[in-house]
Short mmCIF file of C-alpha atoms in Angstrom, two decimals:
data_model
loop_
_atom_site.label_atom_id
_atom_site.label_comp_id
_atom_site.label_asym_id
_atom_site.label_seq_id
_atom_site.Cartn_x
_atom_site.Cartn_y
_atom_site.Cartn_z
CA UNK A 24 7.39 35.88 -3.49
CA UNK A 25 9.85 33.71 -5.68
CA UNK A 26 13.39 34.06 -6.84
CA UNK A 27 14.61 31.65 -9.44
CA UNK A 28 18.35 30.53 -10.31
CA UNK A 29 18.43 27.61 -12.51
CA UNK A 30 16.55 24.63 -11.44
CA UNK A 31 16.73 25.92 -7.61
CA UNK A 32 13.95 28.32 -6.17
CA UNK A 33 13.56 30.21 -3.28
CA UNK A 34 9.83 30.37 -2.27
CA UNK A 35 8.80 32.93 1.02
CA UNK A 36 5.47 32.14 2.24
CA UNK A 37 4.55 34.78 4.39
CA UNK A 38 2.29 36.54 2.84
CA UNK A 39 0.59 33.05 0.82
CA UNK A 40 -2.22 30.79 1.25
CA UNK A 41 -1.98 27.62 2.29
CA UNK A 42 -3.80 26.46 -1.54
CA UNK A 43 -1.09 29.51 -3.02
CA UNK A 44 1.83 27.54 -1.90
CA UNK A 45 0.98 24.36 -2.73
CA UNK A 46 -0.35 25.25 -6.39
CA UNK A 47 3.17 27.13 -6.51
CA UNK A 48 5.07 24.17 -5.29
CA UNK A 49 3.15 21.50 -7.45
CA UNK A 50 3.63 24.07 -10.32
CA UNK A 51 7.10 24.18 -10.60
CA UNK A 52 7.87 20.88 -10.09
CA UNK A 53 5.81 19.90 -13.01
CA UNK A 54 7.95 23.11 -14.65
CA UNK A 55 11.45 20.56 -13.59
CA UNK A 56 12.61 22.71 -10.59
CA UNK A 57 14.80 20.56 -9.21
CA UNK A 58 15.16 22.24 -5.34
CA UNK A 59 13.09 24.80 -3.61
CA UNK A 60 13.42 26.32 0.12
CA UNK A 61 10.73 27.34 1.61
CA UNK A 62 10.71 30.17 4.06
CA UNK A 63 7.78 31.12 7.33
CA UNK A 64 5.85 27.95 6.42
CA UNK A 65 4.65 29.14 9.55
CA UNK A 66 3.48 25.76 10.98
CA UNK A 67 0.84 25.45 8.35
CA UNK A 68 -1.08 22.24 7.48
CA UNK A 69 -0.93 20.16 4.40
CA UNK A 70 2.08 21.55 2.84
CA UNK A 71 3.54 19.63 0.20
CA UNK A 72 0.59 17.16 -0.23
CA UNK A 73 -0.22 15.27 -3.23
CA UNK A 74 3.35 16.08 -5.25
CA UNK A 75 4.23 13.36 -7.69
CA UNK A 76 7.69 14.64 -8.91
CA UNK A 77 11.18 14.27 -8.05
CA UNK A 78 12.09 17.56 -6.55
CA UNK A 79 13.74 18.45 -3.17
CA UNK A 80 11.38 21.12 -1.14
CA UNK A 81 13.27 22.12 2.21
CA UNK A 82 11.02 23.91 4.66
CA UNK A 83 12.76 26.50 6.84
CA UNK A 84 11.14 26.48 10.42
CA UNK A 85 8.36 24.39 11.41
CA UNK A 86 5.03 22.45 9.82
CA UNK A 87 1.72 21.48 10.79
CA UNK A 88 0.10 17.90 10.06
CA UNK A 89 0.06 15.74 7.17
CA UNK A 90 3.45 17.42 5.64
CA UNK A 91 4.51 15.59 2.18
CA UNK A 92 1.28 13.61 2.32
CA UNK A 93 0.70 11.22 -0.39
CA UNK A 94 3.60 12.27 -1.90
CA UNK A 95 5.67 9.96 -4.26
CA UNK A 96 8.84 10.93 -5.51
CA UNK A 97 9.73 13.65 -3.82
CA UNK A 98 12.41 14.94 -1.21
CA UNK A 99 11.27 16.98 1.82
CA UNK A 100 13.54 17.80 4.68
CA UNK A 101 11.96 20.18 7.30
CA UNK A 102 13.93 22.47 9.22
CA UNK A 103 12.04 22.30 12.80
CA UNK A 104 9.39 19.88 13.78
CA UNK A 105 5.81 18.92 12.49
CA UNK A 106 2.29 18.46 13.42
CA UNK A 107 0.73 14.89 13.11
CA UNK A 108 0.94 12.77 10.03
CA UNK A 109 3.71 13.99 8.08
CA UNK A 110 4.39 11.38 5.28
CA UNK A 111 1.05 9.83 5.53
CA UNK A 112 0.19 7.86 2.69
CA UNK A 113 3.61 8.29 1.22
CA UNK A 114 4.39 6.38 -2.31
CA UNK A 115 8.11 7.12 -2.70
CA UNK A 116 10.61 9.21 -1.25
CA UNK A 117 12.23 10.41 1.84
CA UNK A 118 11.13 12.79 4.20
CA UNK A 119 13.18 14.25 7.03
CA UNK A 120 12.43 15.93 10.07
CA UNK A 121 15.18 17.81 12.18
CA UNK A 122 12.98 17.97 15.06
CA UNK A 123 9.90 16.14 17.03
CA UNK A 124 6.97 14.73 15.39
CA UNK A 125 3.38 15.16 16.95
CA UNK A 126 1.51 11.91 16.47
CA UNK A 127 0.81 9.00 13.59
CA UNK A 128 3.85 9.96 11.65
CA UNK A 129 3.88 7.82 8.45
CA UNK A 130 0.35 6.52 8.58
CA UNK A 131 -0.38 4.14 6.33
CA UNK A 132 2.94 4.92 4.17
CA UNK A 133 3.23 2.17 1.17
CA UNK A 134 6.76 3.05 0.15
CA UNK A 135 10.18 5.51 0.85
CA UNK A 136 11.40 6.73 3.93
CA UNK A 137 10.44 8.95 7.27
CA UNK A 138 13.15 9.78 9.30
CA UNK A 139 12.41 11.66 12.54
CA UNK A 140 15.85 13.03 14.02
CA UNK A 141 14.15 13.76 17.10
CA UNK A 142 10.90 12.37 19.61
CA UNK A 143 7.89 10.90 17.51
CA UNK A 144 4.33 11.08 19.38
CA UNK A 145 2.01 8.17 19.81
CA UNK A 146 0.85 5.43 16.95
CA UNK A 147 3.91 6.32 15.42
CA UNK A 148 3.80 3.99 11.95
CA UNK A 149 0.35 3.80 12.68
CA UNK A 150 -0.77 0.80 9.54
CA UNK A 151 2.46 0.98 7.92
CA UNK A 152 2.23 -0.18 4.54
CA UNK A 153 5.70 -0.86 3.43
CA UNK A 154 7.85 2.25 4.30
CA UNK A 155 10.37 2.49 6.58
CA UNK A 156 10.15 5.33 9.18
CA UNK A 157 13.35 5.96 12.02
CA UNK A 158 12.90 7.77 14.95
CA UNK A 159 16.22 8.68 16.41
CA UNK A 160 14.39 9.20 19.98
CA UNK A 161 11.60 8.12 21.40
CA UNK A 162 7.91 6.94 20.64
CA UNK A 163 4.47 7.08 22.12
CA UNK A 164 2.24 4.52 22.72
CA UNK A 165 0.22 2.21 20.65
CA UNK A 166 3.58 2.63 18.12
CA UNK A 167 3.06 0.14 15.06
CA UNK A 168 -0.85 -0.36 15.41
CA UNK A 169 -2.50 -2.37 12.52
CA UNK A 170 1.08 -2.35 10.89
CA UNK A 171 0.90 -4.67 7.70
CA UNK A 172 4.68 -4.10 6.53
CA UNK A 173 8.24 -2.29 6.56
CA UNK A 174 10.48 -1.50 9.51
CA UNK A 175 10.03 0.53 12.23
CA UNK A 176 13.66 1.75 13.78
CA UNK A 177 13.24 3.55 17.33
CA UNK A 178 16.80 4.59 18.77
CA UNK A 179 15.23 5.99 22.07
CA UNK A 180 11.99 4.13 24.09
CA UNK A 181 8.89 3.21 23.74
CA UNK A 182 5.01 3.60 24.75
CA UNK A 183 2.56 1.36 25.80
CA UNK A 184 1.22 -1.52 23.52
CA UNK A 185 3.73 -1.74 20.90
CA UNK A 186 2.51 -3.40 17.68
CA UNK A 187 -0.68 -4.17 18.61
CA UNK A 188 -2.81 -6.00 16.04
CA UNK A 189 0.62 -5.60 13.71
CA UNK A 190 0.06 -8.21 10.69
CA UNK A 191 3.48 -8.15 9.36
CA UNK A 192 6.97 -6.27 9.57
CA UNK A 193 9.80 -5.59 11.73
CA UNK A 194 10.20 -3.28 14.74
CA UNK A 195 13.68 -2.44 15.60
CA UNK A 196 14.17 -0.84 19.55
CA UNK A 197 17.19 0.17 21.18
CA UNK A 198 15.74 1.51 24.52
CA UNK A 199 13.03 0.37 26.74
CA UNK A 200 9.72 -1.31 25.65
CA UNK A 201 6.46 0.01 27.90
CA UNK A 202 5.37 -3.13 26.50
CA UNK A 203 3.78 -4.90 23.87
CA UNK A 204 0.40 -4.94 22.14
CA UNK A 205 -1.73 -8.40 20.75
CA UNK A 206 0.12 -10.60 19.08
CA UNK A 207 3.10 -8.54 19.05
CA UNK A 208 6.51 -10.41 20.53
CA UNK A 209 10.59 -10.64 20.08
CA UNK A 210 12.12 -12.48 17.79
CA UNK A 211 16.28 -12.59 17.66
CA UNK A 212 18.25 -10.01 16.30
CA UNK A 213 19.73 -11.94 13.00
CA UNK A 214 23.08 -10.12 11.46
CA UNK A 215 21.04 -9.19 8.21
CA UNK A 216 18.78 -7.02 10.68
CA UNK A 217 22.26 -5.71 12.49
CA UNK A 218 23.48 -5.15 8.76
CA UNK A 219 20.10 -3.29 7.67
CA UNK A 220 20.55 -1.03 11.06
CA UNK A 221 23.82 -0.27 10.23
CA UNK A 222 23.07 1.02 6.68
CA UNK A 223 20.03 2.91 7.69
CA UNK A 224 21.28 4.43 10.58
CA UNK A 225 24.89 5.35 9.77
CA UNK A 226 23.90 8.40 7.53
CA UNK A 227 22.50 9.93 10.36
CA UNK A 228 25.85 9.68 12.36
CA UNK A 229 24.01 6.42 14.65
CA UNK A 230 25.72 3.40 15.05
CA UNK A 231 23.78 0.77 15.82
CA UNK A 232 26.03 -1.18 17.59
CA UNK A 233 25.80 1.70 20.38
CA UNK A 234 22.93 0.34 21.12
CA UNK A 235 20.65 -2.76 22.37
CA UNK A 236 18.45 -3.20 19.94
CA UNK A 237 15.37 -5.80 19.96
CA UNK A 238 13.22 -7.10 17.59
CA UNK A 239 9.54 -6.96 17.39
CA UNK A 240 7.08 -9.43 15.31
CA UNK A 241 3.70 -10.22 14.46
CA UNK A 242 3.13 -13.55 16.73
CA UNK A 243 0.86 -14.43 14.25
CA UNK A 244 -1.80 -16.18 16.95
CA UNK A 245 -4.58 -14.09 15.48
CA UNK A 246 -4.69 -14.39 12.20
CA UNK A 247 -7.09 -16.36 11.70
CA UNK A 248 -10.39 -16.80 14.13
CA UNK A 249 -10.66 -19.77 16.57
CA UNK A 250 -13.83 -20.42 18.72
CA UNK A 251 -11.44 -22.27 21.36
CA UNK A 252 -9.42 -18.89 21.38
CA UNK A 253 -12.41 -16.48 22.13
CA UNK A 254 -10.87 -15.14 25.08
CA UNK A 255 -7.83 -14.37 23.68
CA UNK A 256 -9.58 -12.11 20.90
CA UNK A 257 -12.04 -10.56 23.04
CA UNK A 258 -8.55 -9.40 25.39
CA UNK A 259 -7.30 -8.26 22.63
CA UNK A 260 -10.06 -6.50 21.20
#
């Protein structure tokens, strides 16, 4: 059911299938609707996937996996928690989850920003390719695994193997680090880093200076295979 007023629409999903929901969201975006409040998402998977128009969507309730995947120019708010791979392959735009996220948040996200205002599961930021992922709580093991570019900000603690096999980008951790993965190392924080964190966290009422942020980057010891370093590679893989 829709209730349209100017460029705003109210969409009730109670009697709709996932396909019908996504078809309506895409049609509304194509027709220039700027804001949609979506009620009764009921934890459905694959909501708001592949949208390529500038549109603001608020989900009133929790959603399942792959919400907002492949989005380009979208803004999504989830008033609840989400399943795995929220914002997977996001190209641009912003996704805000006002709850917890399951595994693989922001997997392979190329651009834009994903903000988890709670905890995230394992492999948060896996294969991140340029986006910024903010988690105001804790993250699980193997977060930023094979990260290629971008920024991962974690205000809380991390599980084991943080940044395992990362290639580039930077990870900022305000809490305790379980352990670092292969080819990840600490780097001194700079004034520019603190300014970046302050800018990114301020909209969420978080003062970066209240945390003991540590910076993790790639050590680049595994960039090129060398026969004499075979033992190091064997241990890493």
